[in-house]
Amino acid sequence: FPHRCQHVSFGLVQGMKTRRGEVVFLEDVLNEVRSRMLENMAAAKTTKSIEDPTETAEKVGLAALIIQDFRGLLLSDYQFSWDRALQSRGDTGVFLQYTHARLHSLEEKHGIEQLSNVNAACLQEPDAISLLQHLLRYDEVLYRSSQDLQPKHIVSYLLMLSRLVAVAHKTLPVKGSSPERAQARLCLFRAARVVLASGMKLLGITPVTQM
């Protein structure tokens, strides 16, 4: 739908250079991010055996680039940093991908297809309520981004969602809980993954299921 497209001006990205020199081409950037992400994945002790590490590195690396680009106002200039963009901790695209992969692993481990007759009344813990309330804000954030054409609202929302998931993952265990409570928590985590994946795709990011 080209007639529905609208150009949005973009600020200067300062400090972006690759190992091949000062002049930056898209091919250089894509090769660089894939290479750096592969190195980071190889060095991580927690990295599991991945079927296609190169493809995963590319998807995670692109997420890192996109989130760093879209965190602020599009018109604002910003200082690019490879190290900051590819950090596994902090407000980065790598963190979003890690959160999605973690939630996907949780679903695989406990069998999401078995969910039925979930009792939402089991979700009374403060961390569960905080996560639920944040999920309810998704439509509002999408509307705001559509009005001012600024993806930073979606980025901020997804980063906060991932932080809330990280806390809830520790305080709301599925394993060892009663069947009713376990189902409710698993349903909550599934909802978080679905919204996370939806927001990432809107930003042009392909969610990964392994890291």
mmCIF file of N, CA and C in Angstrom, residues 78-154:
data_model
loop_
_atom_site.group_PDB
_atom_site.id
_atom_site.type_symbol
_atom_site.label_atom_id
_atom_site.label_comp_id
_atom_site.label_asym_id
_atom_site.label_seq_id
_atom_site.Cartn_x
_atom_site.Cartn_y
_atom_site.Cartn_z
ATOM 1 N N TYR A 78 21.957 10.733 17.403
ATOM 2 C CA TYR A 78 22.422 9.965 18.551
ATOM 3 C C TYR A 78 23.760 9.322 18.250
ATOM 4 N N GLN A 79 24.492 9.004 19.308
ATOM 5 C CA GLN A 79 25.812 8.397 19.210
ATOM 6 C C GLN A 79 25.676 6.883 19.224
ATOM 7 N N PHE A 80 26.055 6.256 18.132
ATOM 8 C CA PHE A 80 25.939 4.801 18.034
ATOM 9 C C PHE A 80 27.107 4.124 18.741
ATOM 10 N N SER A 81 26.819 3.006 19.400
ATOM 11 C CA SER A 81 27.857 2.215 20.066
ATOM 12 C C SER A 81 27.569 0.740 19.838
ATOM 13 N N TRP A 82 28.509 0.038 19.199
ATOM 14 C CA TRP A 82 28.349 -1.395 18.985
ATOM 15 C C TRP A 82 28.237 -2.134 20.313
ATOM 16 N N ASP A 83 29.117 -1.809 21.257
ATOM 17 C CA ASP A 83 29.123 -2.520 22.542
ATOM 18 C C ASP A 83 27.808 -2.324 23.288
ATOM 19 N N ARG A 84 27.305 -1.100 23.301
ATOM 20 C CA ARG A 84 26.053 -0.835 24.007
ATOM 21 C C ARG A 84 24.884 -1.522 23.325
ATOM 22 N N ALA A 85 24.864 -1.508 21.996
ATOM 23 C CA ALA A 85 23.750 -2.095 21.255
ATOM 24 C C ALA A 85 23.658 -3.599 21.441
ATOM 25 N N LEU A 86 24.810 -4.260 21.572
ATOM 26 C CA LEU A 86 24.830 -5.725 21.611
ATOM 27 C C LEU A 86 24.910 -6.297 23.025
ATOM 28 N N GLN A 87 24.722 -5.458 24.041
ATOM 29 C CA GLN A 87 24.711 -5.962 25.413
ATOM 30 C C GLN A 87 23.522 -6.894 25.625
ATOM 31 N N SER A 88 23.764 -7.966 26.352
ATOM 32 C CA SER A 88 22.672 -8.899 26.649
ATOM 33 C C SER A 88 21.819 -8.412 27.812
ATOM 34 N N ARG A 89 22.394 -7.530 28.618
ATOM 35 C CA ARG A 89 21.647 -6.950 29.731
ATOM 36 C C ARG A 89 21.395 -5.478 29.458
ATOM 37 N N GLY A 90 20.329 -4.954 30.024
ATOM 38 C CA GLY A 90 19.995 -3.566 29.787
ATOM 39 C C GLY A 90 18.929 -3.440 28.717
ATOM 40 N N ASP A 91 18.621 -2.207 28.383
ATOM 41 C CA ASP A 91 17.524 -1.930 27.446
ATOM 42 C C ASP A 91 18.007 -2.040 26.007
ATOM 43 N N THR A 92 18.109 -3.250 25.513
ATOM 44 C CA THR A 92 18.610 -3.502 24.171
ATOM 45 C C THR A 92 17.716 -4.489 23.430
ATOM 46 N N GLY A 93 17.936 -4.566 22.112
ATOM 47 C CA GLY A 93 17.211 -5.550 21.319
ATOM 48 C C GLY A 93 17.597 -6.963 21.672
ATOM 49 N N VAL A 94 18.827 -7.147 22.137
ATOM 50 C CA VAL A 94 19.277 -8.471 22.566
ATOM 51 C C VAL A 94 18.448 -8.932 23.769
ATOM 52 N N PHE A 95 18.172 -8.009 24.676
ATOM 53 C CA PHE A 95 17.364 -8.319 25.855
ATOM 54 C C PHE A 95 15.946 -8.735 25.455
ATOM 55 N N LEU A 96 15.378 -8.050 24.468
ATOM 56 C CA LEU A 96 14.038 -8.424 23.990
ATOM 57 C C LEU A 96 14.049 -9.829 23.397
ATOM 58 N N GLN A 97 15.046 -10.121 22.583
ATOM 59 C CA GLN A 97 15.136 -11.448 21.974
ATOM 60 C C GLN A 97 15.344 -12.526 23.038
ATOM 61 N N TYR A 98 16.187 -12.240 24.011
ATOM 62 C CA TYR A 98 16.433 -13.203 25.098
ATOM 63 C C TYR A 98 15.136 -13.487 25.853
ATOM 64 N N THR A 99 14.368 -12.428 26.125
ATOM 65 C CA THR A 99 13.109 -12.595 26.855
ATOM 66 C C THR A 99 12.134 -13.449 26.059
ATOM 67 N N HIS A 100 12.041 -13.193 24.762
ATOM 68 C CA HIS A 100 11.131 -13.978 23.923
ATOM 69 C C HIS A 100 11.552 -15.442 23.894
ATOM 70 N N ALA A 101 12.852 -15.701 23.725
ATOM 71 C CA ALA A 101 13.351 -17.079 23.681
ATOM 72 C C ALA A 101 13.095 -17.790 25.013
ATOM 73 N N ARG A 102 13.255 -17.054 26.097
ATOM 74 C CA ARG A 102 13.038 -17.627 27.433
ATOM 75 C C ARG A 102 11.574 -18.010 27.629
ATOM 76 N N LEU A 103 10.670 -17.148 27.200
ATOM 77 C CA LEU A 103 9.246 -17.433 27.326
ATOM 78 C C LEU A 103 8.836 -18.597 26.424
ATOM 79 N N HIS A 104 9.412 -18.651 25.237
ATOM 80 C CA HIS A 104 9.124 -19.761 24.325
ATOM 81 C C HIS A 104 9.582 -21.082 24.939
ATOM 82 N N SER A 105 10.746 -21.069 25.565
ATOM 83 C CA SER A 105 11.269 -22.268 26.216
ATOM 84 C C SER A 105 10.348 -22.717 27.351
ATOM 85 N N LEU A 106 9.811 -21.759 28.085
ATOM 86 C CA LEU A 106 8.891 -22.072 29.186
ATOM 87 C C LEU A 106 7.642 -22.760 28.656
ATOM 88 N N GLU A 107 7.122 -22.269 27.541
ATOM 89 C CA GLU A 107 5.935 -22.877 26.939
ATOM 90 C C GLU A 107 6.225 -24.293 26.452
ATOM 91 N N GLU A 108 7.367 -24.469 25.820
ATOM 92 C CA GLU A 108 7.731 -25.800 25.321
ATOM 93 C C GLU A 108 7.883 -26.788 26.474
ATOM 94 N N LYS A 109 8.458 -26.323 27.548
ATOM 95 C CA LYS A 109 8.733 -27.192 28.694
ATOM 96 C C LYS A 109 7.453 -27.656 29.377
ATOM 97 N N HIS A 110 6.456 -26.783 29.449
ATOM 98 C CA HIS A 110 5.253 -27.102 30.221
ATOM 99 C C HIS A 110 4.030 -27.401 29.365
ATOM 100 N N GLY A 111 4.148 -27.273 28.038
ATOM 101 C CA GLY A 111 3.043 -27.654 27.162
ATOM 102 C C GLY A 111 1.884 -26.689 27.183
ATOM 103 N N ILE A 112 1.985 -25.634 26.399
ATOM 104 C CA ILE A 112 0.953 -24.605 26.379
ATOM 105 C C ILE A 112 -0.374 -25.128 25.842
ATOM 106 N N GLU A 113 -0.330 -26.195 25.017
ATOM 107 C CA GLU A 113 -1.569 -26.708 24.419
ATOM 108 C C GLU A 113 -2.504 -27.314 25.462
ATOM 109 N N GLN A 114 -1.994 -27.570 26.659
ATOM 110 C CA GLN A 114 -2.812 -28.174 27.710
ATOM 111 C C GLN A 114 -3.632 -27.145 28.488
ATOM 112 N N LEU A 115 -3.450 -25.859 28.187
ATOM 113 C CA LEU A 115 -4.162 -24.830 28.926
ATOM 114 C C LEU A 115 -5.649 -24.850 28.609
ATOM 115 N N SER A 116 -6.460 -24.928 29.645
ATOM 116 C CA SER A 116 -7.908 -24.894 29.481
ATOM 117 C C SER A 116 -8.537 -24.526 30.819
ATOM 118 N N ASN A 117 -9.647 -23.783 30.744
ATOM 119 C CA ASN A 117 -10.354 -23.372 31.960
ATOM 120 C C ASN A 117 -9.414 -22.711 32.966
ATOM 121 N N VAL A 118 -8.641 -21.747 32.482
ATOM 122 C CA VAL A 118 -7.683 -21.042 33.345
ATOM 123 C C VAL A 118 -8.427 -20.155 34.334
ATOM 124 N N ASN A 119 -8.050 -20.252 35.588
ATOM 125 C CA ASN A 119 -8.658 -19.440 36.643
ATOM 126 C C ASN A 119 -7.776 -18.209 36.887
ATOM 127 N N ALA A 120 -8.144 -17.086 36.282
ATOM 128 C CA ALA A 120 -7.355 -15.860 36.404
ATOM 129 C C ALA A 120 -7.337 -15.323 37.829
ATOM 130 N N ALA A 121 -8.262 -15.780 38.667
ATOM 131 C CA ALA A 121 -8.298 -15.321 40.054
ATOM 132 C C ALA A 121 -7.059 -15.766 40.828
ATOM 133 N N CYS A 122 -6.326 -16.715 40.261
ATOM 134 C CA CYS A 122 -5.090 -17.175 40.908
ATOM 135 C C CYS A 122 -3.964 -16.144 40.795
ATOM 136 N N LEU A 123 -4.127 -15.199 39.905
ATOM 137 C CA LEU A 123 -3.068 -14.217 39.667
ATOM 138 C C LEU A 123 -3.256 -13.005 40.575
ATOM 139 N N GLN A 124 -2.986 -13.202 41.844
ATOM 140 C CA GLN A 124 -3.192 -12.151 42.842
ATOM 141 C C GLN A 124 -1.887 -11.488 43.293
ATOM 142 N N GLU A 125 -0.754 -12.068 42.934
ATOM 143 C CA GLU A 125 0.531 -11.523 43.386
ATOM 144 C C GLU A 125 0.794 -10.160 42.739
ATOM 145 N N PRO A 126 1.458 -9.249 43.443
ATOM 146 C CA PRO A 126 1.759 -7.918 42.889
ATOM 147 C C PRO A 126 2.474 -7.970 41.541
ATOM 148 N N ASP A 127 3.419 -8.896 41.376
ATOM 149 C CA ASP A 127 4.155 -8.984 40.113
ATOM 150 C C ASP A 127 3.268 -9.466 38.976
ATOM 151 N N ALA A 128 2.306 -10.328 39.289
ATOM 152 C CA ALA A 128 1.357 -10.792 38.274
ATOM 153 C C ALA A 128 0.430 -9.656 37.862
ATOM 154 N N ILE A 129 -0.038 -8.889 38.836
ATOM 155 C CA ILE A 129 -0.936 -7.764 38.554
ATOM 156 C C ILE A 129 -0.215 -6.691 37.746
ATOM 157 N N SER A 130 1.045 -6.410 38.091
ATOM 158 C CA SER A 130 1.818 -5.409 37.347
ATOM 159 C C SER A 130 1.981 -5.812 35.893
ATOM 160 N N LEU A 131 2.240 -7.097 35.669
ATOM 161 C CA LEU A 131 2.398 -7.596 34.303
ATOM 162 C C LEU A 131 1.070 -7.525 33.546
ATOM 163 N N LEU A 132 -0.011 -7.912 34.197
ATOM 164 C CA LEU A 132 -1.336 -7.841 33.580
ATOM 165 C C LEU A 132 -1.704 -6.406 33.202
ATOM 166 N N GLN A 133 -1.459 -5.475 34.105
ATOM 167 C CA GLN A 133 -1.785 -4.079 33.849
ATOM 168 C C GLN A 133 -0.980 -3.535 32.671
ATOM 169 N N HIS A 134 0.272 -3.958 32.585
ATOM 170 C CA HIS A 134 1.105 -3.490 31.477
ATOM 171 C C HIS A 134 0.611 -4.065 30.152
ATOM 172 N N LEU A 135 0.208 -5.309 30.146
ATOM 173 C CA LEU A 135 -0.318 -5.919 28.925
ATOM 174 C C LEU A 135 -1.568 -5.173 28.435
ATOM 175 N N LEU A 136 -2.363 -4.686 29.345
ATOM 176 C CA LEU A 136 -3.588 -3.975 28.987
ATOM 177 C C LEU A 136 -3.302 -2.629 28.319
ATOM 178 N N ARG A 137 -2.069 -2.129 28.440
ATOM 179 C CA ARG A 137 -1.707 -0.834 27.862
ATOM 180 C C ARG A 137 -1.250 -0.947 26.410
ATOM 181 N N TYR A 138 -1.179 -2.140 25.873
ATOM 182 C CA TYR A 138 -0.598 -2.328 24.535
ATOM 183 C C TYR A 138 -1.355 -1.543 23.458
ATOM 184 N N ASP A 139 -2.669 -1.623 23.457
ATOM 185 C CA ASP A 139 -3.468 -0.905 22.456
ATOM 186 C C ASP A 139 -3.220 0.599 22.531
ATOM 187 N N GLU A 140 -3.132 1.108 23.749
ATOM 188 C CA GLU A 140 -2.896 2.545 23.952
ATOM 189 C C GLU A 140 -1.557 2.976 23.351
ATOM 190 N N VAL A 141 -0.535 2.140 23.528
ATOM 191 C CA VAL A 141 0.791 2.448 23.009
ATOM 192 C C VAL A 141 0.801 2.407 21.485
ATOM 193 N N LEU A 142 0.130 1.411 20.903
ATOM 194 C CA LEU A 142 0.042 1.327 19.450
ATOM 195 C C LEU A 142 -0.655 2.555 18.880
ATOM 196 N N TYR A 143 -1.713 2.986 19.524
ATOM 197 C CA TYR A 143 -2.443 4.171 19.053
ATOM 198 C C TYR A 143 -1.559 5.412 19.121
ATOM 199 N N ARG A 144 -0.821 5.545 20.196
ATOM 200 C CA ARG A 144 0.049 6.718 20.348
ATOM 201 C C ARG A 144 1.119 6.756 19.262
ATOM 202 N N SER A 145 1.710 5.606 18.966
ATOM 203 C CA SER A 145 2.734 5.545 17.918
ATOM 204 C C SER A 145 2.142 5.847 16.544
ATOM 205 N N SER A 146 0.906 5.426 16.324
ATOM 206 C CA SER A 146 0.269 5.676 15.028
ATOM 207 C C SER A 146 -0.063 7.157 14.861
ATOM 208 N N GLN A 147 -0.257 7.847 15.975
ATOM 209 C CA GLN A 147 -0.618 9.258 15.899
ATOM 210 C C GLN A 147 0.581 10.156 15.618
ATOM 211 N N ASP A 148 1.713 9.915 16.296
ATOM 212 C CA ASP A 148 2.871 10.798 16.080
ATOM 213 C C ASP A 148 3.982 10.137 15.262
ATOM 214 N N LEU A 149 3.738 8.896 14.802
ATOM 215 C CA LEU A 149 4.691 8.163 13.955
ATOM 216 C C LEU A 149 6.059 8.032 14.622
ATOM 217 N N GLN A 150 6.042 7.767 15.915
ATOM 218 C CA GLN A 150 7.281 7.581 16.671
ATOM 219 C C GLN A 150 7.320 6.172 17.253
ATOM 220 N N PRO A 151 8.224 5.310 16.770
ATOM 221 C CA PRO A 151 8.298 3.934 17.282
ATOM 222 C C PRO A 151 8.832 3.839 18.706
ATOM 223 N N LYS A 152 9.354 4.941 19.246
ATOM 224 C CA LYS A 152 9.949 4.886 20.581
ATOM 225 C C LYS A 152 8.934 4.482 21.652
ATOM 226 N N HIS A 153 7.655 4.759 21.421
ATOM 227 C CA HIS A 153 6.634 4.370 22.399
ATOM 228 C C HIS A 153 6.541 2.843 22.484
ATOM 229 N N ILE A 154 6.601 2.198 21.330
ATOM 230 C CA ILE A 154 6.545 0.732 21.303
ATOM 231 C C ILE A 154 7.814 0.150 21.914
#
